Coordinates of C-alpha atoms and ligand atoms in Angstrom, one line a residue:
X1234 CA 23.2 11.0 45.3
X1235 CA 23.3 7.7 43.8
X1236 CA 23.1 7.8 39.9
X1237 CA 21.0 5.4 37.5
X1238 CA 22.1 5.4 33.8
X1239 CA 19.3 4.7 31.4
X1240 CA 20.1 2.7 28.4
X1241 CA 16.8 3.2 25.9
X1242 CA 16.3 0.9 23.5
X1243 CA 13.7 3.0 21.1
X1244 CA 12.6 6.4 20.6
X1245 CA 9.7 6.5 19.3
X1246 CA 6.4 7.6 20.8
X1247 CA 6.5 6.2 23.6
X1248 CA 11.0 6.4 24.3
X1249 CA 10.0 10.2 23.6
X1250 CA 7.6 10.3 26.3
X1251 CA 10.0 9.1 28.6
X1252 CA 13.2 11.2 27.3
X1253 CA 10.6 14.3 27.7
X1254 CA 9.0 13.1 31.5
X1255 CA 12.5 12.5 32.6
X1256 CA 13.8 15.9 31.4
X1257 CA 10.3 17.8 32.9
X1258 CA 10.0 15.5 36.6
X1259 CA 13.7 14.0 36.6
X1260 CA 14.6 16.2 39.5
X1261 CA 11.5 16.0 41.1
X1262 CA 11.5 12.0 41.1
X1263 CA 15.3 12.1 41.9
X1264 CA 14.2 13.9 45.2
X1265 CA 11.7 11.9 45.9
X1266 CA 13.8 8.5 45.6
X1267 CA 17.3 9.7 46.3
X1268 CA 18.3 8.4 43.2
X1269 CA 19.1 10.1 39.9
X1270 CA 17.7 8.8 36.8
X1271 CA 20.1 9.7 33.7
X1272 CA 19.0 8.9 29.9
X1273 CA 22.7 7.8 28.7
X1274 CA 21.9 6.3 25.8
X1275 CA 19.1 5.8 22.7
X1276 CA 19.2 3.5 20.6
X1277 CA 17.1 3.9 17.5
X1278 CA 16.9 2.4 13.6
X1279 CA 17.5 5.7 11.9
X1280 CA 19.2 8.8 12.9
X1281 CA 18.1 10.8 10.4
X1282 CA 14.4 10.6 11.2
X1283 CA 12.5 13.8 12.3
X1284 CA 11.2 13.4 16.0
X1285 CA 8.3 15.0 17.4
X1286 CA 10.3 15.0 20.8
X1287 CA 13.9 16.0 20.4
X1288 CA 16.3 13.8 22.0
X1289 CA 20.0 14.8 21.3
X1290 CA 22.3 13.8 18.5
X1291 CA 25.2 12.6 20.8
X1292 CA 22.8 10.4 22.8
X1293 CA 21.6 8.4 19.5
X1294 CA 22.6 5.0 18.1
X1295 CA 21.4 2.4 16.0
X1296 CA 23.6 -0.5 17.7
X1297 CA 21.0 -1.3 20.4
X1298 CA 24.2 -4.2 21.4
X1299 CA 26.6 -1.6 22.6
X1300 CA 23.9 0.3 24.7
X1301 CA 23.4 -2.7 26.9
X1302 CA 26.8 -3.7 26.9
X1303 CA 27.8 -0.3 27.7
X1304 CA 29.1 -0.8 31.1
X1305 CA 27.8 2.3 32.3
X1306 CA 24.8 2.1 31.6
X1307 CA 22.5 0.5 34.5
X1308 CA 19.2 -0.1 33.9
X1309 CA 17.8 -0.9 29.8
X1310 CA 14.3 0.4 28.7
X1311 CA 12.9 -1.6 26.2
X1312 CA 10.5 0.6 23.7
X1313 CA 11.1 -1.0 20.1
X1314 CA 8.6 -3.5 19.9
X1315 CA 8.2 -6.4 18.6
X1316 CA 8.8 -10.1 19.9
X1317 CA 12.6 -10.9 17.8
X1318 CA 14.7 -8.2 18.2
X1319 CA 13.0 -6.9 21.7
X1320 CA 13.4 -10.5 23.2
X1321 CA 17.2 -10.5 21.9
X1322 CA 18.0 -7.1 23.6
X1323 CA 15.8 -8.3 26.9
X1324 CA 17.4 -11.5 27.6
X1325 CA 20.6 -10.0 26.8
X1326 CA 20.4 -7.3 29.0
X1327 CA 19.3 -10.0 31.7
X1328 CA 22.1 -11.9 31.2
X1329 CA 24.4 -9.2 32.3
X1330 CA 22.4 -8.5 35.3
X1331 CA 21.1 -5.4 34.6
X1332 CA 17.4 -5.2 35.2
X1333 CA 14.9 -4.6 32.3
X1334 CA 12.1 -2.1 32.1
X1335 CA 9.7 -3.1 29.1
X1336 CA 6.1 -1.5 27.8
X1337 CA 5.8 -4.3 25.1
X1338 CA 2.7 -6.4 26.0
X1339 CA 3.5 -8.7 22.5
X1340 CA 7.0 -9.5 23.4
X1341 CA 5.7 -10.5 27.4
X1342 CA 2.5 -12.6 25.9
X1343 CA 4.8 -14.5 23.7
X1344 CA 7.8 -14.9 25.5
X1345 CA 6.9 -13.4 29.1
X1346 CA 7.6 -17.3 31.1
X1347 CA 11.5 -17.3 29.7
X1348 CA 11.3 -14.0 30.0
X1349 CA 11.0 -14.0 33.9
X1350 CA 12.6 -17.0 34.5
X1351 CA 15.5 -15.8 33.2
X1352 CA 15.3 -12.4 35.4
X1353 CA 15.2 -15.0 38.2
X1354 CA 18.0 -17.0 37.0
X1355 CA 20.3 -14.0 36.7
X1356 CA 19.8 -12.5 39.8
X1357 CA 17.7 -9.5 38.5
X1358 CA 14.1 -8.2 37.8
X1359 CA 12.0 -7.5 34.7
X1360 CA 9.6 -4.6 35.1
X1361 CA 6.3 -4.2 33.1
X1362 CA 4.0 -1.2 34.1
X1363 CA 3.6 0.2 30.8
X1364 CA 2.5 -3.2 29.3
X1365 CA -1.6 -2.8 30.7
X1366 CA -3.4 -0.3 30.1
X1367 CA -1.1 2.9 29.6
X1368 CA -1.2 5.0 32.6
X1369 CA -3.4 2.4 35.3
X1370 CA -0.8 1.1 37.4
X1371 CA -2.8 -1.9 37.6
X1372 CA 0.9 -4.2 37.3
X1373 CA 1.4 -2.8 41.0
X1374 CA -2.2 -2.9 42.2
X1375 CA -2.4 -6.7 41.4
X1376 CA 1.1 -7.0 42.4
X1377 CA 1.4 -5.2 45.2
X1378 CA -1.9 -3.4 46.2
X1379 CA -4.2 -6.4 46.4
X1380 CA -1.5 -9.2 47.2
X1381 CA -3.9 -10.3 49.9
X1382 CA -6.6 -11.2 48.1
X1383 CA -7.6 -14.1 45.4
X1384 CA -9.1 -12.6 42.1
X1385 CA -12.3 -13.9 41.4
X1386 CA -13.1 -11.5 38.3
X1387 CA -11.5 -9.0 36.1
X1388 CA -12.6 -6.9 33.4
X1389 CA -10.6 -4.7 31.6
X1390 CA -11.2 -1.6 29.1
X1391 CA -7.8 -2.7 27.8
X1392 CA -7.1 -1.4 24.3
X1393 CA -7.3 2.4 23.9
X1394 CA -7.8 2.1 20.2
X1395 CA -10.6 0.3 20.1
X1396 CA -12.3 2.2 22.8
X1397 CA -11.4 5.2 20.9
X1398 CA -12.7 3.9 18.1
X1399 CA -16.4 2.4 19.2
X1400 CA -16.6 5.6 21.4
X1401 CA -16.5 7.8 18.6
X1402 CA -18.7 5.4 16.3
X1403 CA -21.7 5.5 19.2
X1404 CA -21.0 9.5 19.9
X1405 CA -20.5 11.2 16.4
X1406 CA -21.7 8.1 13.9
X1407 CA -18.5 7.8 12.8
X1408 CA -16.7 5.8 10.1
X1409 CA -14.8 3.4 11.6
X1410 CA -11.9 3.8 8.8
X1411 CA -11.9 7.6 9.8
X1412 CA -11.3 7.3 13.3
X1413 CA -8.6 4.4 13.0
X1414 CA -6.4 6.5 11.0
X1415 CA -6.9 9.5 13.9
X1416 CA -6.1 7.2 16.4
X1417 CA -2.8 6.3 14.2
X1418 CA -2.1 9.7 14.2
X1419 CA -2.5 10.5 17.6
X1420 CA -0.4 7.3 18.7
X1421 CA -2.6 4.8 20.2
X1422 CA -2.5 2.6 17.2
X1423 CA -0.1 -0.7 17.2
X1424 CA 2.0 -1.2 14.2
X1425 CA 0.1 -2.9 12.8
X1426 CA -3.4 -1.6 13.8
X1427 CA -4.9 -5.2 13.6
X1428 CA -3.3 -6.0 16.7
X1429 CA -5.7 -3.6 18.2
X1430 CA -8.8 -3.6 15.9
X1431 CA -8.8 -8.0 15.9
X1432 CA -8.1 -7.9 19.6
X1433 CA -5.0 -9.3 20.2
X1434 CA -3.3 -6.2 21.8
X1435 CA -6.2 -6.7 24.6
X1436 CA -5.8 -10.3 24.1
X1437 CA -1.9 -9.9 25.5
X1438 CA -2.7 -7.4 28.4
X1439 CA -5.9 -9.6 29.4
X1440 CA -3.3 -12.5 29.4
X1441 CA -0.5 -10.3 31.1
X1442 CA -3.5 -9.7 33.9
X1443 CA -4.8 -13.0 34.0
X1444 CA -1.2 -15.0 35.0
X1445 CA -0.4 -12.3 37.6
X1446 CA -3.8 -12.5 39.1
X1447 CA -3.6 -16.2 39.2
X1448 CA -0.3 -17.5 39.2
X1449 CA 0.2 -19.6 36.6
X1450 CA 1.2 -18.6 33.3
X1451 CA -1.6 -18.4 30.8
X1452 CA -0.7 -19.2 27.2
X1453 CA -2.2 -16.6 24.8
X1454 CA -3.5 -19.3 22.3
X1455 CA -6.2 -20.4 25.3
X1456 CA -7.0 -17.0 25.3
X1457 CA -10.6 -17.1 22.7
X1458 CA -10.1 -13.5 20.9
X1459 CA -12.6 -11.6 18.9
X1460 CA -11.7 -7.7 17.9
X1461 CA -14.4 -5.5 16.4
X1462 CA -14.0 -5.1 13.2
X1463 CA -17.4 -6.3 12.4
X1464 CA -19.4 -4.6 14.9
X1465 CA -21.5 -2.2 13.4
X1466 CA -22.9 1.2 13.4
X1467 CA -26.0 -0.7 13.2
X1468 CA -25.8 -3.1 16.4
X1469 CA -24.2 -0.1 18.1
X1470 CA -27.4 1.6 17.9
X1471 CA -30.0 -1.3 18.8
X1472 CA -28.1 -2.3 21.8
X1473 CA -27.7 2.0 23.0
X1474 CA -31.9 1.4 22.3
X1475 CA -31.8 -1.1 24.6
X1476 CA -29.8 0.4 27.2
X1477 CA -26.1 -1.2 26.6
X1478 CA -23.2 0.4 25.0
X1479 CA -20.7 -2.2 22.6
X1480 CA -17.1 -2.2 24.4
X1481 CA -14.0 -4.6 23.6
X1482 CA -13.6 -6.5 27.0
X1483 CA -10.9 -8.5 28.7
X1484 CA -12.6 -11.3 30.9
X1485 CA -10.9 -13.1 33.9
X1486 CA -13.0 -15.1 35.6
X1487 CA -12.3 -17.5 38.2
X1488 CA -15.3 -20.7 38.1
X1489 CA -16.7 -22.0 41.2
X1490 CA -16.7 -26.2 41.1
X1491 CA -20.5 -25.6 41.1
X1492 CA -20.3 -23.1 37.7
X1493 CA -18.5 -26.1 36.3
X1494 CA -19.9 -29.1 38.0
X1495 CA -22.8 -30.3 39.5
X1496 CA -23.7 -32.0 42.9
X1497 CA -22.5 -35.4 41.1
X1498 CA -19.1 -34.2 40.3
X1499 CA -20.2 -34.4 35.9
X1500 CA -19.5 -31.2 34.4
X1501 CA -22.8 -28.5 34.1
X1502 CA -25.5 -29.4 31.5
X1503 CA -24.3 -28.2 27.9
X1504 CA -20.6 -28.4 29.2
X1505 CA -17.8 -30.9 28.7
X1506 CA -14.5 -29.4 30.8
X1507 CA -13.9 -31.4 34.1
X1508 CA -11.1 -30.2 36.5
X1509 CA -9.2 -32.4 38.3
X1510 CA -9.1 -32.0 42.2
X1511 CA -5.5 -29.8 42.4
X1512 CA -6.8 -27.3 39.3
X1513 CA -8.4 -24.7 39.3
X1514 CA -10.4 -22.7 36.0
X1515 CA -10.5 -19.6 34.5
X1516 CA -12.7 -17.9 31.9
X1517 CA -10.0 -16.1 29.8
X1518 CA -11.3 -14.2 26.9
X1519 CA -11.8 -10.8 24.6
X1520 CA -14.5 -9.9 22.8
X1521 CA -16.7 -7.3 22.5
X1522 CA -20.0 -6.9 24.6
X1523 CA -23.0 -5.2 25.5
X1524 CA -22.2 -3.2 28.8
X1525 CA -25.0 -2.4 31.1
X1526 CA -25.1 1.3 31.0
X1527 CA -25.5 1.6 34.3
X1528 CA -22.5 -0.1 34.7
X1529 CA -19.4 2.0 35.1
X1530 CA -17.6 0.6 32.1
X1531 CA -20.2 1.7 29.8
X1532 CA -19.3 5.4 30.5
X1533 CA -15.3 4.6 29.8
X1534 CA -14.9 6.4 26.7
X1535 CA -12.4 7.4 24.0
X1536 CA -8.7 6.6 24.7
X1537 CA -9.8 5.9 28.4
X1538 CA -9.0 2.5 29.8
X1539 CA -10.2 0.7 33.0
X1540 CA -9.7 -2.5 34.9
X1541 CA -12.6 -3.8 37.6
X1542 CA -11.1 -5.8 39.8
X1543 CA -13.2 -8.3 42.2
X1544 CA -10.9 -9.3 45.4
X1545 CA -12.4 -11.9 48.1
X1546 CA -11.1 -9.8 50.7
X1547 CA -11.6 -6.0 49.4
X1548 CA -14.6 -6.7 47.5
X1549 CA -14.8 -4.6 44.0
X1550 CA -12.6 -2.0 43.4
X1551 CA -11.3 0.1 39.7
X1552 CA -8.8 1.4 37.9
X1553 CA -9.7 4.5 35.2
X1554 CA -7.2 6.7 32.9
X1555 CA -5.7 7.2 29.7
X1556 CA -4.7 3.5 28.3
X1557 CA -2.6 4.3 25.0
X1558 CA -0.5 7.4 23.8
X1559 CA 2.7 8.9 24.6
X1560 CA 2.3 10.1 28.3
X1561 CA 0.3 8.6 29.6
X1562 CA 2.3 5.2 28.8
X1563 CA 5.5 7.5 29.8
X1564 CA 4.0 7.4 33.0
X1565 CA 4.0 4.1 33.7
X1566 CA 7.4 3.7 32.6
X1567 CA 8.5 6.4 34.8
X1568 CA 7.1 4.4 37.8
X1569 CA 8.8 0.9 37.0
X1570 CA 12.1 3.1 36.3
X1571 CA 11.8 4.4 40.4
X1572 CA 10.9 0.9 41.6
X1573 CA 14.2 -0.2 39.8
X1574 CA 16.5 2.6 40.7
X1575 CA 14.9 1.5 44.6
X1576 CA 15.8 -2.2 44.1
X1577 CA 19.3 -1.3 42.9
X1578 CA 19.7 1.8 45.4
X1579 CA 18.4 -1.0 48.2
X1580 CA 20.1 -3.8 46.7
X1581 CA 16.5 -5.9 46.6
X1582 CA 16.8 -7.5 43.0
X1583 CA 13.7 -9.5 43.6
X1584 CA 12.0 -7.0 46.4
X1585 CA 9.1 -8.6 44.3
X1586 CA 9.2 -10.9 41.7
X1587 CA 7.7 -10.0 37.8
X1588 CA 5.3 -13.0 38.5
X1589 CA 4.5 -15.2 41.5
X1590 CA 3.5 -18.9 40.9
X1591 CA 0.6 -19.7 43.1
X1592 CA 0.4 -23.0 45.3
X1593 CA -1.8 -24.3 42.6
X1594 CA -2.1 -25.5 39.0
X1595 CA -5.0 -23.3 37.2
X1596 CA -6.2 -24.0 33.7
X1597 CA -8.0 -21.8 31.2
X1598 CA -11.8 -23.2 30.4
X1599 CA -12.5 -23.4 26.8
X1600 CA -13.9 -20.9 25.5
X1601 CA -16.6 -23.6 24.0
X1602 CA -18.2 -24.0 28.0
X1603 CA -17.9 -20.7 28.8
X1604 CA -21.4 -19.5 29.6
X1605 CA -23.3 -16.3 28.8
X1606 CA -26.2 -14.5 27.6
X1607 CA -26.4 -12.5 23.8
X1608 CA -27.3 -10.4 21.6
X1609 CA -28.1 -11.7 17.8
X1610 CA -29.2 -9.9 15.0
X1611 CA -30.8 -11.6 12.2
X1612 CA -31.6 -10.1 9.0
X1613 CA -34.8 -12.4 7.7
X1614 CA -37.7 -12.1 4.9
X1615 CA -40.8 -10.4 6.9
X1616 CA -43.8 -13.3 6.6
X1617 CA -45.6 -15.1 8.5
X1618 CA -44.1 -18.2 10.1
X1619 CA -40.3 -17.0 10.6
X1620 CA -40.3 -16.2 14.4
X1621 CA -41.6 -20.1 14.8
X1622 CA -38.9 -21.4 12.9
X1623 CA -36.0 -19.6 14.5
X1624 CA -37.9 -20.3 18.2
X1625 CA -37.8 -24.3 17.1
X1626 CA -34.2 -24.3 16.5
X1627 CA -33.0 -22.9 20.1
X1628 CA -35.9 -24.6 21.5
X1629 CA -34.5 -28.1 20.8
X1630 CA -30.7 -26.7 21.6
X1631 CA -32.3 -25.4 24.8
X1632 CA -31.9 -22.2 24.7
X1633 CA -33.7 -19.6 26.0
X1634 CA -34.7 -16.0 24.7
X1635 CA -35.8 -13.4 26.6
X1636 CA -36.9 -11.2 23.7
X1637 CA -37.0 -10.2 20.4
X1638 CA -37.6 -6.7 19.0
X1639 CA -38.0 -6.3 15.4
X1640 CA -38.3 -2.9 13.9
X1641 CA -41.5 -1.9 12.2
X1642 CA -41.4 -4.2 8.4
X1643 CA -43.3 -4.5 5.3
X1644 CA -44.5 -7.9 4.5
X1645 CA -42.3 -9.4 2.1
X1646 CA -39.0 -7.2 2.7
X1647 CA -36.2 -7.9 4.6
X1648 CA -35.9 -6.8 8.3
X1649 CA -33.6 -6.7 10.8
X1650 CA -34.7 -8.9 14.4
X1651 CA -33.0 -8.7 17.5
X1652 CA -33.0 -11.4 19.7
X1653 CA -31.7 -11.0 23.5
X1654 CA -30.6 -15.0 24.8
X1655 CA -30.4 -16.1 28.5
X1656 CA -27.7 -17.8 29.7
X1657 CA -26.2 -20.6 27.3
X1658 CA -22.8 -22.3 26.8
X1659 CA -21.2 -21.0 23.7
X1660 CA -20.9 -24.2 21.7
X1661 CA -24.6 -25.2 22.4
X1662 CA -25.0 -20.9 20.4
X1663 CA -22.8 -21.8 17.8
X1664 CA -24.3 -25.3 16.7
X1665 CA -27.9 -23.2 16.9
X1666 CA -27.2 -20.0 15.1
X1667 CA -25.6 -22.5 12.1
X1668 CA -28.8 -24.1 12.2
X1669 CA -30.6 -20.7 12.1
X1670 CA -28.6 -19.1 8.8
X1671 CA -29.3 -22.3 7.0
X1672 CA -32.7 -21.1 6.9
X1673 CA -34.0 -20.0 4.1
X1674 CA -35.9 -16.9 5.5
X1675 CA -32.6 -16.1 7.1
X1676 CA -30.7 -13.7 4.8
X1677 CA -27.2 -13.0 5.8
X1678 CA -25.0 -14.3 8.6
X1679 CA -26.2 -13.9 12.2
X1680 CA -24.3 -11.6 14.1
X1681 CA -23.8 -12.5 17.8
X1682 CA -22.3 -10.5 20.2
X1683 CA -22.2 -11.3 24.4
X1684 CA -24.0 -9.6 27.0
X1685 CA -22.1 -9.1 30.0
X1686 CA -23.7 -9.3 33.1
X1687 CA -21.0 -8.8 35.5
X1688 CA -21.9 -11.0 38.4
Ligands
NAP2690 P1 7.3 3.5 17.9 O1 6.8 4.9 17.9 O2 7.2 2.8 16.6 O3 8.8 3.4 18.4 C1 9.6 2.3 18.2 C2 11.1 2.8 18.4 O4 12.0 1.7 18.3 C3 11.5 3.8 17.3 O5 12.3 4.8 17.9 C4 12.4 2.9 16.4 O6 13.5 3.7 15.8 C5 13.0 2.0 17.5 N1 13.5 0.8 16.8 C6 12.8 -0.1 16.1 N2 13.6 -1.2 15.8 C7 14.8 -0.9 16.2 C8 16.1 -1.6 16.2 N3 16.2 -2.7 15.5 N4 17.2 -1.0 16.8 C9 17.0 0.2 17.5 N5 15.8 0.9 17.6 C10 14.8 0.3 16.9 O7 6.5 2.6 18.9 P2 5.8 3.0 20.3 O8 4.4 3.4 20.1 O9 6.8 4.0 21.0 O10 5.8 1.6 21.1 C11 6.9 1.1 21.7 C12 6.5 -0.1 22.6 O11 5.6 0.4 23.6 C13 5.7 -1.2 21.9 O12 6.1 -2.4 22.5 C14 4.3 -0.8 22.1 O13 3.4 -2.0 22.1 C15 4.4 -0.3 23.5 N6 3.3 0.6 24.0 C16 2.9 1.6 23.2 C17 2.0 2.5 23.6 C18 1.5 3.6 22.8 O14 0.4 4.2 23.2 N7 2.1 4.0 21.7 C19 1.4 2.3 24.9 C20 1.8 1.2 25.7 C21 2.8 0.3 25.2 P3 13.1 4.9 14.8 O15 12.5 6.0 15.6 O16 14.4 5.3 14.2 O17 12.1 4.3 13.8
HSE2691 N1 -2.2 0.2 20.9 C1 -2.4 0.1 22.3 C2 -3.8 0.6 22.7 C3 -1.4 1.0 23.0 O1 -4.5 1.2 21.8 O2 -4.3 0.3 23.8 C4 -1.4 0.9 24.5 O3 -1.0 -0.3 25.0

């Protein structure tokens, strides 16, 4: 049988993961491909550290250069992190023609277009299962599974931490400090957690999905990215009152010429992007949002990931399970590690390309005419007079609400209001809600998060 030497450039959670899957299933995957997958080498930064999964002393290194220069070694995993060193040990890899196997959704969002173009140029492939949503194989389903179809819409439960961490805060009232440090323990968290909690890990994977679904490579500073570090216990429970549930969301929408312009060809009222006749636009975003809770991503809890997928042949489809933490991303390595033994067993180095340029050029809409509806909660002095003045100002911006719930007040105090919006470009939100905390009955800063509708 055909052998496959593993050269592993980290062994951390997730490298341990692997090193452990391989040593529980390697046989098992080795009959089921005709190929045997061998962990030669590990390259780590300190050998003296104490590992929760215990990968022998003779396989460790800290000169990740001699593991993929080693000549017998085959195939190099990439589980360091990181965009500097990683990108050094992928292209160099590359270079020698040995296909790359990476989970690191940072390094592919910042680098991923010379990235693949240089898989190309070398004769070889760069594999990235683990980089989406831990153990979803939603790389191959987009890939792959639903290569017939056009994507009109994705959304995506993307970030385990932060599902983790608004699940807990709606289920138990928890303190969203607390439950950050368990998820840090447990081994969802990024280094550092910011990348989860301000939204950028989801930010890379939505962008990850978002290029591969559409062909054209989306760069992650078009991407408009809020995390949720200031949602509240607060908003968590007016919106569960009125039947949503606050999740961290990864939008891919495709826009419809009539979404963007009307029968005249000039762009929608409230909106200023155009397209020209070869382009086509996306909606590319993250940021948290009321969920229906009918809706099946509303009942995605904890570490749970899960990606909807619209097709214009298969019609909607999803993708569920566990989206951060050391198996469940093991698994998804494991899966890129058997499509590359096949492509090197077969001798197909690009069976499939990483990422397929479409026929034509797509652009990412600002986030600015992007359209939806909201949630804002006001804080304001409880007298007489205050609705009026808040209803005048999105009045004269156009916008519409469909209504307001204010909790039970004494005249004179200060009270939370809820206000639900209809549909309304962002900027057009934005220019009103600054209007509306410049009033003086208004008494700290709005807070406005969107409501998804899903169409
Ligand atoms: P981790 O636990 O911090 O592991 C990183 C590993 O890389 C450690 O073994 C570290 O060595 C090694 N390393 C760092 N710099 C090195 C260098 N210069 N030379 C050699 N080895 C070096 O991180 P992780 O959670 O496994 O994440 C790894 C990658 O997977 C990241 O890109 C992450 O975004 C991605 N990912 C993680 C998850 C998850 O749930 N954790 C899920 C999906 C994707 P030491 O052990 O000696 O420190
Ligand atoms: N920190 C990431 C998350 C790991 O919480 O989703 C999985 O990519």
């Amino acid at each position: 049988m055909r052998q496959v030497n593993l050269g592993m450039i980290g062994g951390g959670t997730v490298g341990g993961g692997v090193y452990e899957a391989i040593r529980r299933n390697g046989a098992l995957m080795a009959s089921r491909l005709g190929v045997s997958l061998t962990i030669a080498r590990v390259a780590v930064r300190d050998l003296k550290k104490a590992r929760a999964v215990n990968i022998p002393a003779g396989l460790l290194t800290t000169d990740w250069q001699s593991v993929v220069a080693d000549p017998e070694v085959n195939l190099v995993v990439e589980l360091m992190g990181g965009t500097t060193t990683a990108r050094q040990v992928v292209l160099a890899a590359l270079k020698l023609g040995k296909p790359v196997v990476t989970a690191n959704k940072a390094l592919l969002s910042a680098h991923g277009e010379e990235l693949f173009a240089a898989a190309q140029q070398h004769g070889t492939n760069l594999y990235y299962e683990a980089s989406v949503a831990g153990g979803i194989p939603i790389i191959k389903v987009l890939r792959e599974g639903l290569i017939g179809n056009r994507i009109t819409r994705l959304f995506g439960i993307v970030n385990g931490t932060c599902n983790y961490i608004l699940s807990r805060m709606k289920d138990e009232g928890a303190d969203f400090d607390a439950v950050l440090a368990d998820a840090q323990r447990l081994g969802y968290a990024e280094t550092p957690p910011d990348l989860d909690i301000d939204g950028h890990d989801a930010a890379h994977k939505t962008g990850i999905l978002a290029s591969l679904a559409h062909g054209f490579w989306v760069n992650p500073k078009q991407i408009y990215t809020e995390g949720i570090r200031n949602i509240t216990k607060q908003d968590i429970e007016f919106a569960a009152k009125l039947g949503y549930t606050i999740r961290l969301l990864g939008c891919v929408k495709t826009m419809s010429n009539g979404e963007l312009r009307m029968g005249n060809g000039r762009p929608a009222r409230g909106t200023k992007f155009a397209i020209r006749n070869s382009q086509f636009a996306i909606q590319v975003s993250v940021y948290p949002a009321l969920v229906p809770n009918s809706h099946v991503l509303a009942n995605v809890n904890g570490v749970f990931n899960a990606v909807y997928v619209r097709g214009d042949v298969v019609g909607d489809t999803l993708y569920y399970g566990r989206g951060a933490g050391q198996d469940a991303t093991a698994s998804a390595v494991l899966s890129d590690l058997a499509d590359a033994a096949l492509d090197l067993k077969c001798g197909t180095k690009n069976r499939i390309p990483p990422f397929i340029p479409h026929e034509r050029d797509g652009a990412v809409l600002p986030m600015d005419d992007v359209v939806s509806r909201y949630y804002v909660r006001l804080t304001v002095e409880d007298r007489p007079g205050v609705f009026a003045k808040i209803a005048d100002i999105l009045a004269k911006a156009k916008i519409g609400i469909s209504s307001i719930i204010q909790p039970e007040g004494h005249a004179g105090e200060t009270v939370p209001v809820i206000l639900m919006i209809h549909d309304a470009p962002n900027a057009a939100m934005k220019r009103a809600l600054s209007a509306i905390a410049k009033l003086p009955v208004v008494k700290s800063a709005p807070v406005m998060i969107r409501v998804e509708s899903f169409e």
